[in-house]
Tab-separated table of C-alpha atoms in Angstrom:
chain	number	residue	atom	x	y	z
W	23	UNK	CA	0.000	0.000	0.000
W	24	UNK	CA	2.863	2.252	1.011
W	25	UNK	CA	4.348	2.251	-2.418
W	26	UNK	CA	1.315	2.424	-4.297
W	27	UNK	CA	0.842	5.609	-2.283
W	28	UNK	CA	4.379	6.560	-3.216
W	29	UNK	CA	3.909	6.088	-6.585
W	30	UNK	CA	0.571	7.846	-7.143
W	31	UNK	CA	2.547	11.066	-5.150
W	32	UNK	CA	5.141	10.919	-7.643
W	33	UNK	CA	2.712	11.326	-10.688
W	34	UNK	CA	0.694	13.341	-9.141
W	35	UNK	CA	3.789	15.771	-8.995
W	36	UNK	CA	3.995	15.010	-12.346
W	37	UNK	CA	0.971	15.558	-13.937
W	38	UNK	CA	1.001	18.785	-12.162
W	39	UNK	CA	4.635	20.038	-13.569
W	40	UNK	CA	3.300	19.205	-16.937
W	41	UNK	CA	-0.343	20.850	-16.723
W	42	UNK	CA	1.592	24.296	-15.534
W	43	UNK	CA	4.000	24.106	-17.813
W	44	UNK	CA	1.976	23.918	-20.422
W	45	UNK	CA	-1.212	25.949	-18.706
W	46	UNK	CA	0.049	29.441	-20.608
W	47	UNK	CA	-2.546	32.135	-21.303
W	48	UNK	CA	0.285	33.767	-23.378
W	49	UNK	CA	0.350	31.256	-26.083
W	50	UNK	CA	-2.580	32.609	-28.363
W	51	UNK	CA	-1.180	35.753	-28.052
W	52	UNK	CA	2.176	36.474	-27.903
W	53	UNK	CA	2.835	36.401	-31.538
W	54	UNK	CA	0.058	39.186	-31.643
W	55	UNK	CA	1.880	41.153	-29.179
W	56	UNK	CA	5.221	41.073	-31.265
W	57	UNK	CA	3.365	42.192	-34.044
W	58	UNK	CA	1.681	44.832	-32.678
W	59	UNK	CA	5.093	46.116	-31.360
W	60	UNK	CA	6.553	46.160	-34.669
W	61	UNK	CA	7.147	42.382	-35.916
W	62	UNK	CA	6.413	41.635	-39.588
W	63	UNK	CA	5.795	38.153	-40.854
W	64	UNK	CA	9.555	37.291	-41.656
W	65	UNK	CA	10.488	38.944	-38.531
W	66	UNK	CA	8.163	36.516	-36.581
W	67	UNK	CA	9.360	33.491	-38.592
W	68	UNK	CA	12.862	34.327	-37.317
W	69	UNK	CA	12.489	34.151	-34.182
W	70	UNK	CA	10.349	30.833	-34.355
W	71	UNK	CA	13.753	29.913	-35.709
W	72	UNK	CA	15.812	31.024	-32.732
W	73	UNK	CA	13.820	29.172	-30.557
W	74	UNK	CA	14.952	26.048	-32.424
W	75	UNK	CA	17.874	26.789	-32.607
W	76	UNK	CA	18.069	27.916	-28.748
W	77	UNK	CA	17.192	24.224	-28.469
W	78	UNK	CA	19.736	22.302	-30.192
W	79	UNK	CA	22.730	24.916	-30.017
W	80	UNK	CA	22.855	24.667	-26.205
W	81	UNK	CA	21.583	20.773	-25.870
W	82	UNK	CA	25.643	19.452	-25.204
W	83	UNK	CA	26.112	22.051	-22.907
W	84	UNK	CA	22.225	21.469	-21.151
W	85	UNK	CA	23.258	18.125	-20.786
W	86	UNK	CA	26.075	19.128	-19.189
W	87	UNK	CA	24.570	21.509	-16.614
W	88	UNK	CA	21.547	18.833	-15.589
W	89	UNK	CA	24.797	16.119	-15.268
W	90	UNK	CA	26.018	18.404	-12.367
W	91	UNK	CA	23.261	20.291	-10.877
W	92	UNK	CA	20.976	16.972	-10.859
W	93	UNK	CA	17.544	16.513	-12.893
W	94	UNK	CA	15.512	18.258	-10.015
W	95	UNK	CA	17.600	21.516	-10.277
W	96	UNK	CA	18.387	21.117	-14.147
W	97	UNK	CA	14.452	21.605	-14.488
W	98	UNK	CA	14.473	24.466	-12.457
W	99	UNK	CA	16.439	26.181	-13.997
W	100	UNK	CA	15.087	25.814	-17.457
W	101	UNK	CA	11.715	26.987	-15.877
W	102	UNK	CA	13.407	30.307	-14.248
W	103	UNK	CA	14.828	30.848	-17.579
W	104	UNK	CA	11.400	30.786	-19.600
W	105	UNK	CA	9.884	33.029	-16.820
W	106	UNK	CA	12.775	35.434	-17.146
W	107	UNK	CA	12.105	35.186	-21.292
W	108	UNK	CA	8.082	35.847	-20.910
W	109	UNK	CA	9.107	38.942	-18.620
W	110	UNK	CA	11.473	40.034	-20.705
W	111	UNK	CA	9.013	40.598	-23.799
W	112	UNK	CA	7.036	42.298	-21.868
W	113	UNK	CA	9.887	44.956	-20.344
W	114	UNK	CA	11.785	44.684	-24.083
W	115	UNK	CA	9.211	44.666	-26.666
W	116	UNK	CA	11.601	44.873	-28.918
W	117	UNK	CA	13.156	42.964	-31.898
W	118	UNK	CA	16.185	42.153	-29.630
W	119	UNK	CA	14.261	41.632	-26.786
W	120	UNK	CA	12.229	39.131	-28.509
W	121	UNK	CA	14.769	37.673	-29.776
W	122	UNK	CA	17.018	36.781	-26.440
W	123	UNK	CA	13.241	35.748	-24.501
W	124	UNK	CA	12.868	32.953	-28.004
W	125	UNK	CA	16.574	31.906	-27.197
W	126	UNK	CA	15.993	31.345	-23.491
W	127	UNK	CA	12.532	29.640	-24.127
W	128	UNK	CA	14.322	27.418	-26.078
W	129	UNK	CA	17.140	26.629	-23.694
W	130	UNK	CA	14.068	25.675	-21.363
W	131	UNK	CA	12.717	23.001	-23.932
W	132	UNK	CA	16.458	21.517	-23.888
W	133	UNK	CA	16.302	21.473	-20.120
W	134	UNK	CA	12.949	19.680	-20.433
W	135	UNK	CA	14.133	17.093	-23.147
W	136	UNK	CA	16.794	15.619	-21.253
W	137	UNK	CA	15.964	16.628	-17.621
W	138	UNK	CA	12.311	15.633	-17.503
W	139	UNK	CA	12.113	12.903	-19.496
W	140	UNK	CA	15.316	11.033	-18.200
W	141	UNK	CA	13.393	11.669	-14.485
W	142	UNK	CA	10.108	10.558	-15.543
W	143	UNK	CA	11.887	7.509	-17.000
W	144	UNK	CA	14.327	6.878	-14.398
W	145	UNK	CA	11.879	7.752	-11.644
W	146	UNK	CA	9.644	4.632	-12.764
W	147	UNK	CA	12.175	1.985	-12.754
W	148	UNK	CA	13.813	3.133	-9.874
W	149	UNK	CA	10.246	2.558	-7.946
W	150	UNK	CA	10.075	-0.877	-10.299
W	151	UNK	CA	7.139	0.853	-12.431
W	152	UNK	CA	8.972	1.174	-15.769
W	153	UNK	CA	6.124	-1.061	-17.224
W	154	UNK	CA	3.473	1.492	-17.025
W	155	UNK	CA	5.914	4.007	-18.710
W	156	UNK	CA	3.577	3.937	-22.159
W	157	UNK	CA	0.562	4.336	-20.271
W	158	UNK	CA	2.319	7.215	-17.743
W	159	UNK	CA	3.472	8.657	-21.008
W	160	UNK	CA	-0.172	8.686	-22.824
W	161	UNK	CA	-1.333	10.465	-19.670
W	162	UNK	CA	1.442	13.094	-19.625
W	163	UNK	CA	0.483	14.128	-22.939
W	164	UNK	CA	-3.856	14.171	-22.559
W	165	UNK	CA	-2.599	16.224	-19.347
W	166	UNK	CA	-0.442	18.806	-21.751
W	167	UNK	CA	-3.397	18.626	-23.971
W	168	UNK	CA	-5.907	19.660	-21.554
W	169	UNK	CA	-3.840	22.786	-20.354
W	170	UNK	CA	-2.991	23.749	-24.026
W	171	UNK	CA	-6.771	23.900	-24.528
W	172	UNK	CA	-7.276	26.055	-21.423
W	173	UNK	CA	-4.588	28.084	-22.849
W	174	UNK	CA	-6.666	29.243	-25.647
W	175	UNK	CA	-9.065	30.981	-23.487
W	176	UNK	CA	-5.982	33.691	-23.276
W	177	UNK	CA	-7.232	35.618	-26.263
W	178	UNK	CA	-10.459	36.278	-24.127
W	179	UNK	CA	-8.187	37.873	-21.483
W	180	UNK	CA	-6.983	41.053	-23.829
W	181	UNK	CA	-9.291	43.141	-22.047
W	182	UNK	CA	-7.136	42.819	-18.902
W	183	UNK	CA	-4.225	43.694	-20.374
W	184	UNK	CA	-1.225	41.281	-21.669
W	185	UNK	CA	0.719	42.762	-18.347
W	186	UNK	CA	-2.182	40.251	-16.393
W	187	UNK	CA	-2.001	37.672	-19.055
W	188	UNK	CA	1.684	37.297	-18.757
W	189	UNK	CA	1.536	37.384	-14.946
W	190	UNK	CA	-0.644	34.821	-14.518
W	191	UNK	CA	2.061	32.653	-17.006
W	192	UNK	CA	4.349	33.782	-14.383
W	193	UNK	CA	2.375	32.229	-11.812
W	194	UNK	CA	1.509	29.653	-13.738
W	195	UNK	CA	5.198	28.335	-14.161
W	196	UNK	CA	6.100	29.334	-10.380
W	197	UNK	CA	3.318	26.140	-9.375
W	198	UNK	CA	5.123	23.619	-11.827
W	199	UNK	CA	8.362	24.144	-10.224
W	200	UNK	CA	6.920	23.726	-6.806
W	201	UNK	CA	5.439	20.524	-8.355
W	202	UNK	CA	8.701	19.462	-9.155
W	203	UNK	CA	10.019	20.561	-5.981
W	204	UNK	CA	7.778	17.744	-4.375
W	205	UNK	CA	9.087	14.709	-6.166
W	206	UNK	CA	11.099	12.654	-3.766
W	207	UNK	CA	14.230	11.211	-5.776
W	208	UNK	CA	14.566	7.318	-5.766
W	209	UNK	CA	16.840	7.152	-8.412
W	210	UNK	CA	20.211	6.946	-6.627
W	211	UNK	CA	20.160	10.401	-5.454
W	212	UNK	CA	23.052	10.241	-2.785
W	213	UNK	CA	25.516	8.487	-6.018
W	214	UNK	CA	24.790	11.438	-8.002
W	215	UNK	CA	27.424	14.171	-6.536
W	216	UNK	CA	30.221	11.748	-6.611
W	217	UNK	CA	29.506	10.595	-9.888
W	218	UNK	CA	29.350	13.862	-11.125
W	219	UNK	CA	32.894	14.903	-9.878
W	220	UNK	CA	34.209	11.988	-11.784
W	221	UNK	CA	32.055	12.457	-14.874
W	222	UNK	CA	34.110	13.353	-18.073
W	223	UNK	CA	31.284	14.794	-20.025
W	224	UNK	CA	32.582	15.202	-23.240
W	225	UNK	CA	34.241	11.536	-23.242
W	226	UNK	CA	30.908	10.486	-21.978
W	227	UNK	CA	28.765	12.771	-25.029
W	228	UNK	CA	31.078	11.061	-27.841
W	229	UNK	CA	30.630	7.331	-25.803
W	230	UNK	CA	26.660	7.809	-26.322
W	231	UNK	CA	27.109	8.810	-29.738
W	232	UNK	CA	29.443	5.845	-30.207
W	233	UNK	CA	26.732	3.542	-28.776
W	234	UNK	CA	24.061	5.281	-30.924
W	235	UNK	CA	26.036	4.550	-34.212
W	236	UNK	CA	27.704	1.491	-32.901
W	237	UNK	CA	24.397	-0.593	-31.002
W	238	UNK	CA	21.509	-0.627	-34.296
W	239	UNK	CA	18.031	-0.662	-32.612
W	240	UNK	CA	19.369	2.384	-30.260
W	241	UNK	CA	19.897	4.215	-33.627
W	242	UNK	CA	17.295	3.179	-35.536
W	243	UNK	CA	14.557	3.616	-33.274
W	244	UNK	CA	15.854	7.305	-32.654
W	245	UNK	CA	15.665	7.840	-36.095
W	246	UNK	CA	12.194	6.674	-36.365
W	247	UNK	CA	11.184	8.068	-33.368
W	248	UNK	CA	12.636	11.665	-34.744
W	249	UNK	CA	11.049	11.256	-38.537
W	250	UNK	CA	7.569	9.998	-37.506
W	251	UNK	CA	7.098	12.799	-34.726
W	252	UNK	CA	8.391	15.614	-36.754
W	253	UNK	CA	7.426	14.818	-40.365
W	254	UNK	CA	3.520	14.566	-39.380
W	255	UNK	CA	3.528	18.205	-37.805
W	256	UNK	CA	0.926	20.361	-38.933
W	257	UNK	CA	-0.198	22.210	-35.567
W	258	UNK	CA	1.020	25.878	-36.470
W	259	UNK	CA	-0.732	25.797	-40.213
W	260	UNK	CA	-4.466	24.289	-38.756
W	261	UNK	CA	-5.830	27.545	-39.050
W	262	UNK	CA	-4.750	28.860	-42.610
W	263	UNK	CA	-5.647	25.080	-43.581
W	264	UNK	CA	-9.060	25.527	-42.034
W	265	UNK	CA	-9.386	28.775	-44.007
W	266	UNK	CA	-8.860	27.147	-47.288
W	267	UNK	CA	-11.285	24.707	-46.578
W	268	UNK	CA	-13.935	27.087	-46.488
W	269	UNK	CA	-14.234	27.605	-43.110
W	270	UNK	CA	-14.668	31.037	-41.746
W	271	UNK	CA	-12.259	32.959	-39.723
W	272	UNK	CA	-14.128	32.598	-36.772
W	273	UNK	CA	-14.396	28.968	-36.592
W	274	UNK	CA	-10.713	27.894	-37.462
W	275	UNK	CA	-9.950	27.174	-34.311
W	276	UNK	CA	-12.637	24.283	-34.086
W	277	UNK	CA	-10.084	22.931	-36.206
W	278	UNK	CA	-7.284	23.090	-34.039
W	279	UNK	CA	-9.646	21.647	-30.814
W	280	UNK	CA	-10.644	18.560	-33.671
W	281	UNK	CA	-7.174	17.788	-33.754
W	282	UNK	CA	-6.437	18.021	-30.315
W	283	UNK	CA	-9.063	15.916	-29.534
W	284	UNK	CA	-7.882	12.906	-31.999
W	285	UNK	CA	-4.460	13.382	-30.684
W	286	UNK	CA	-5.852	13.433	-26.890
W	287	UNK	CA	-7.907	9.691	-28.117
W	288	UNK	CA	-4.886	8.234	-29.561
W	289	UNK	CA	-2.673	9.089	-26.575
W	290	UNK	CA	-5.589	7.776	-24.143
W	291	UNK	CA	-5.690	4.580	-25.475
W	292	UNK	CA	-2.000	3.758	-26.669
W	293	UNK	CA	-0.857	2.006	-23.787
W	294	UNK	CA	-3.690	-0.830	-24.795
W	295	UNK	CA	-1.159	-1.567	-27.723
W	296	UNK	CA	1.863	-1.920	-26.094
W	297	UNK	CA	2.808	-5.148	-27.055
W	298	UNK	CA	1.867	-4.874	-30.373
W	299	UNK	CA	4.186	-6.252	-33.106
W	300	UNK	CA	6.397	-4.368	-34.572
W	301	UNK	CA	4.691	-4.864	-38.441
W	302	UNK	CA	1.754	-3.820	-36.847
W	303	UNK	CA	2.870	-0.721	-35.535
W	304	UNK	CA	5.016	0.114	-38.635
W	305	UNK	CA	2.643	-0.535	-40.723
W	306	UNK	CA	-0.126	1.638	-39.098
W	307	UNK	CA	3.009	4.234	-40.330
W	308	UNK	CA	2.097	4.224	-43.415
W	309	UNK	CA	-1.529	4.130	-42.905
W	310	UNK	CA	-1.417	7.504	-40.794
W	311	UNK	CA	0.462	8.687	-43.893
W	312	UNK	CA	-1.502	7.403	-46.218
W	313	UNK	CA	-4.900	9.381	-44.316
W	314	UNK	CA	-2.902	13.014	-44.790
W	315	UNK	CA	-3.059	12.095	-48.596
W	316	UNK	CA	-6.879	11.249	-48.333
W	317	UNK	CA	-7.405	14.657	-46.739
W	318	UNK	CA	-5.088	16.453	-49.215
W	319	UNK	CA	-7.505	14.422	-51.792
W	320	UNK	CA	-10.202	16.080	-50.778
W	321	UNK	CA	-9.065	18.866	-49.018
W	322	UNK	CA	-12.675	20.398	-47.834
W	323	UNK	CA	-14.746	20.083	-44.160
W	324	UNK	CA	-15.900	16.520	-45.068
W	325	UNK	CA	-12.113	15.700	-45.499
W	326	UNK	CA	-11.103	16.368	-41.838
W	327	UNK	CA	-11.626	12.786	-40.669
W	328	UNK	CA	-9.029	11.573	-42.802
W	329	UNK	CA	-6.831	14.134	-40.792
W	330	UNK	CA	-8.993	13.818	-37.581
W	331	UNK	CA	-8.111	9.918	-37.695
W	332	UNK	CA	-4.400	10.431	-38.891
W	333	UNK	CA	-3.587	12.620	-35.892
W	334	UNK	CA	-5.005	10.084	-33.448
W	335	UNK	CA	-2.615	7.368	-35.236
W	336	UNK	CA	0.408	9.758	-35.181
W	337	UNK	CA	-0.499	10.291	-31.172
W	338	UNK	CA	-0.688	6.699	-30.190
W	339	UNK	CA	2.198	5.770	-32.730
W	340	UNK	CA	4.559	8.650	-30.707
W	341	UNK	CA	3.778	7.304	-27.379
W	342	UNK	CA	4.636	3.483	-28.282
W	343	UNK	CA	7.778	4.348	-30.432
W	344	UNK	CA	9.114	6.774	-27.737
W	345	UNK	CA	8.382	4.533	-24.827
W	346	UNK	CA	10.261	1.504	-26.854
W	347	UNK	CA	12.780	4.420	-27.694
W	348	UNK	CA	13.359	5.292	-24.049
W	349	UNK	CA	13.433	1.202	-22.844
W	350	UNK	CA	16.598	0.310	-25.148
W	351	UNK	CA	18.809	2.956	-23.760
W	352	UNK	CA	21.544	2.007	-21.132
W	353	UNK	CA	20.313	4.346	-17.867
W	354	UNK	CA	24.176	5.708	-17.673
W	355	UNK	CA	23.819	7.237	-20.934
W	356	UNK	CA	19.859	8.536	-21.162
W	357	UNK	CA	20.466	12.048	-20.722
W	358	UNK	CA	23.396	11.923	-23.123
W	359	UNK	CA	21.367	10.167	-25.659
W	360	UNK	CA	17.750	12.753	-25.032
W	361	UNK	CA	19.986	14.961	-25.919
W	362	UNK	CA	21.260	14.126	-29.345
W	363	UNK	CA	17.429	13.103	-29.466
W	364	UNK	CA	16.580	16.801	-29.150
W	365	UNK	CA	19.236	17.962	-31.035
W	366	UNK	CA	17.407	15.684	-33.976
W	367	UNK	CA	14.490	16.506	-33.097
W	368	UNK	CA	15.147	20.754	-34.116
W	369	UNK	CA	16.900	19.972	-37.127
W	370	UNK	CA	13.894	17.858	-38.366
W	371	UNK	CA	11.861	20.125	-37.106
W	372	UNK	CA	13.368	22.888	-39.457
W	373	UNK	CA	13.321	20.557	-42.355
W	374	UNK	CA	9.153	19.797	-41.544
W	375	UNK	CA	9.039	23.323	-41.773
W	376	UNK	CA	11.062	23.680	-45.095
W	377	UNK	CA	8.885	21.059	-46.656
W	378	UNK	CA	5.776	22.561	-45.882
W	379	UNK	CA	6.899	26.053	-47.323
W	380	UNK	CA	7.661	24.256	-50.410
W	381	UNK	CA	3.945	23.067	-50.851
W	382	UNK	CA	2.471	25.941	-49.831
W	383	UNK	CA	4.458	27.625	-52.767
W	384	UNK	CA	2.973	25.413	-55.381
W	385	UNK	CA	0.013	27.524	-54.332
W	386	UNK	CA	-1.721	25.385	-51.157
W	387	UNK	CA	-1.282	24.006	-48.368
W	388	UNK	CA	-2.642	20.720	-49.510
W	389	UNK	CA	0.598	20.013	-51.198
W	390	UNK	CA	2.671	20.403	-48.692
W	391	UNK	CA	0.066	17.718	-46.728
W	392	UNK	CA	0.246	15.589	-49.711
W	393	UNK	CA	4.147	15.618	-49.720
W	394	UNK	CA	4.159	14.793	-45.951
W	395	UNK	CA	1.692	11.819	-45.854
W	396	UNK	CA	4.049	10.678	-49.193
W	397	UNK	CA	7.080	10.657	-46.987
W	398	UNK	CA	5.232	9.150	-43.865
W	399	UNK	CA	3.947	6.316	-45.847
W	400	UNK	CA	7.802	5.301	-47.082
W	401	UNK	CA	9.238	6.442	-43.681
W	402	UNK	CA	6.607	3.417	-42.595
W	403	UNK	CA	7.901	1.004	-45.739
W	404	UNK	CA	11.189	1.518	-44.625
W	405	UNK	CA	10.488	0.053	-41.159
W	406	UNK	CA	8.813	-2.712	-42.577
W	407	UNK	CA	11.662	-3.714	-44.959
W	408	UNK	CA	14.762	-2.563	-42.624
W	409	UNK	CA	13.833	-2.688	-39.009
W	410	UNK	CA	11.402	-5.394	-38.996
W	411	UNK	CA	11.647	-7.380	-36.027
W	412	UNK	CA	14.796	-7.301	-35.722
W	413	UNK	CA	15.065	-5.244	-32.784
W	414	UNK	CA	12.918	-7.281	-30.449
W	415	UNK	CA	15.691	-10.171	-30.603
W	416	UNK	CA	18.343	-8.252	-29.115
W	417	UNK	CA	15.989	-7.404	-26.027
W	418	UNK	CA	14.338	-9.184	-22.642
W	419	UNK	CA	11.180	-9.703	-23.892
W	420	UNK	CA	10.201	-9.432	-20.711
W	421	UNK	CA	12.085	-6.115	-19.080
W	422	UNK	CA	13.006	-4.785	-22.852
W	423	UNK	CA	16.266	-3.563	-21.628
W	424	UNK	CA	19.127	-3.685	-23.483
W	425	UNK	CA	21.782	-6.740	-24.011
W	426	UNK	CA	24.653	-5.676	-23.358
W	427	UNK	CA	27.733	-7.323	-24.339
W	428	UNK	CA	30.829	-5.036	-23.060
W	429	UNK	CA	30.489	-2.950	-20.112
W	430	UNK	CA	29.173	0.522	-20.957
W	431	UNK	CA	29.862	2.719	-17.922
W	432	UNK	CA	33.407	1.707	-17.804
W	433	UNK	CA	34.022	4.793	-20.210
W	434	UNK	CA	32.520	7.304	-18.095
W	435	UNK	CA	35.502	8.029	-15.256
């Protein structure tokens, strides 16, 4: 009973970090703001950009930082950092002020990537739960998707004043660090000082990157991982897509909340399909990708299942490639290898994005959807022919944890 009561304390902590980091009433309209103090449209496309590339410039060092300060404080200070960036727009509203507040958002999401997710992770197994992880996982993200809902109501709150509306951000982000605050450590937390002291880091970065290239279903999974997650991304074009559907202005955000909601049903239920075979789930690849070239088919209101239905596949496919993702890798070198995941994960990113300005230049957005669900559906073939099951032998099928045959934390003193 004890450590049930443990363990439903530590989500609980958990679930409330992510709902407050992600319950911001600035997010509808901070984009507005910098355009109403000067931004044009390229000007706001660059500094989307430099909060990319505030992600993967600073992931090595990141990793570095969370390796000494610890996960707990790591996350911290990412969150002090994105509360100094939101206050900072609003004392700056400025090009340059902007453009530092992206950057240091961005440092926060590389905080989050390998901080976070290595404690969620290591928090479970440590407390013998790293079975649940998919299902844990599916819940973090209905949890995210419920606050980024509530965050749309910010728009309604211009009448206030965006000094209130980025307050209660403030506020907002001072109750997920106090959530994280309350997470009793199990995962060796008296080890971790001395550890650190004798941590080469950079030995240790190019080790994980030598396990990556050198150990194949590490690798391989991180690259499908990175390609399915990023090359299905569509959330920042919903509304002009909506538009040329023929909806009106007013009602492209039900768009946005359809999506959500297929995303939030996929992520409910993908912890029922855990053990599902690997042809199965790579296959359902290229079914999600073949459903974006239904909808760029026929591209009108009628269409949206096809997209409704993809983005629920795309949700549960994340949660059960991830959580496979994050059971193959060695616990000494997780927060090395989040972060060359994250470090992927921007420069695909900026590629998505590349790819969808290229079909919208051919004159609409459904091309760019087209040549998305074209490269899903081969991304999908490519598992199928390459990956296979070939992964699955080289793991407990039991624990799924990797078989090691040399000792990999020899290399880290």
């Amino acid at each position: 009973m004890k450590k049930k009561s443990s363990l439903r304390r530590f989500l609980t902590n958990v679930y409330g970090y992510t709902f407050f980091n992600k319950l911001l009433l600035l997010s509808p309209v901070y984009a507005v703001f910098m355009q109403e103090h000067g931004m044009s449209d390229m000007a706001l496309s660059s500094l989307f950009i430099i909060l990319s590339v505030g992600t993967f410039m600073t992931q090595i060092p990141v990793t570095w930082i969370t390796n000494k300060l610890g996960l707990k404080n790591a996350i911290n200070l990412g969150q002090i950092l994105k509360a100094i960036a939101f206050a900072l727009w609003l004392v700056w509203p400025t090009f340059w002020g902007f453009a530092i507040g992206m950057f240091l958002w961005g440092v926060q999401s590389a905080f989050f990537n390998v901080a976070f997710e290595g404690l969620l992770y290591d928090e479970l197994r440590a407390r013998r739960h790293h079975d649940i992880y998919a299902r844990v996982l599916g819940m973090r993200y209905n949890v995210s998707a419920v606050a980024a809902a509530l965050s749309a109501f910010g728009s309604l709150l211009m009448f206030v004043g965006y000094q209130w509306i980025t307050l209660a951000s403030l506020v907002s982000i001072a109750i997920s660090m106090i959530c994280i605050n309350r997470i009793q450590l199990r995962s060796h937390p008296h080890q971790a000082p001395k550890r650190v002291r004798k941590t080469n880091f950079m030995k240790l970065f190019r080790t994980g990157t030598r396990i990556c290239v050198q150990t194949p279903c590490i690798f391989l999974m991180l690259m499908l991982t990175l390609l399915v997650s990023n090359i299905c991304y569509l959330d920042d074009y919903l509304s002009p897509i909506g538009i040329e559907i023929g909806l009106p202005v007013v009602y492209v955000g039900l768009v946005q909340f359809f999506a959500l909601g297929c995303s939030v049903l996929g992520q409910t239920f993908a912890h029922r399909f855990k053990a599902v075979p690997d042809w199965i789930l790579y296959s359902s690849i290229s079914l999600a990708g073949g459903l974006y070239v239904v909808f760029s088919v026929f591209y009108n209101v009628a269409g949206l299942w096809a997209l409704g239905a993809a983005y629920a596949l795309f949700a549960a496919i994340y949660i059960l490639l991830y959580s496979r993702f994050q059971d193959f890798l060695p616990s000494s070198y997780r927060s090395v290898i989040l972060s060359l995941y994250s470090i992927g994960d921007n420069v695909i990113y900026v590629i998505t994005c590349l790819l969808i300005g290229l079909g919208g230049t051919m004159g609409s957005w459904r091309y760019s959807i087209f040549i998305l669900g074209a490269i899903i559906m081969l991304i999908g073939l490519w598992a199928l022919l390459f990956i296979k099951n070939r992964c699955a032998a080289q793991y407990n099928p039991n624990m799924r944890v990797l078989k090691t045959t040399h000792p990999v934390g020899d290399d880290i003193v």
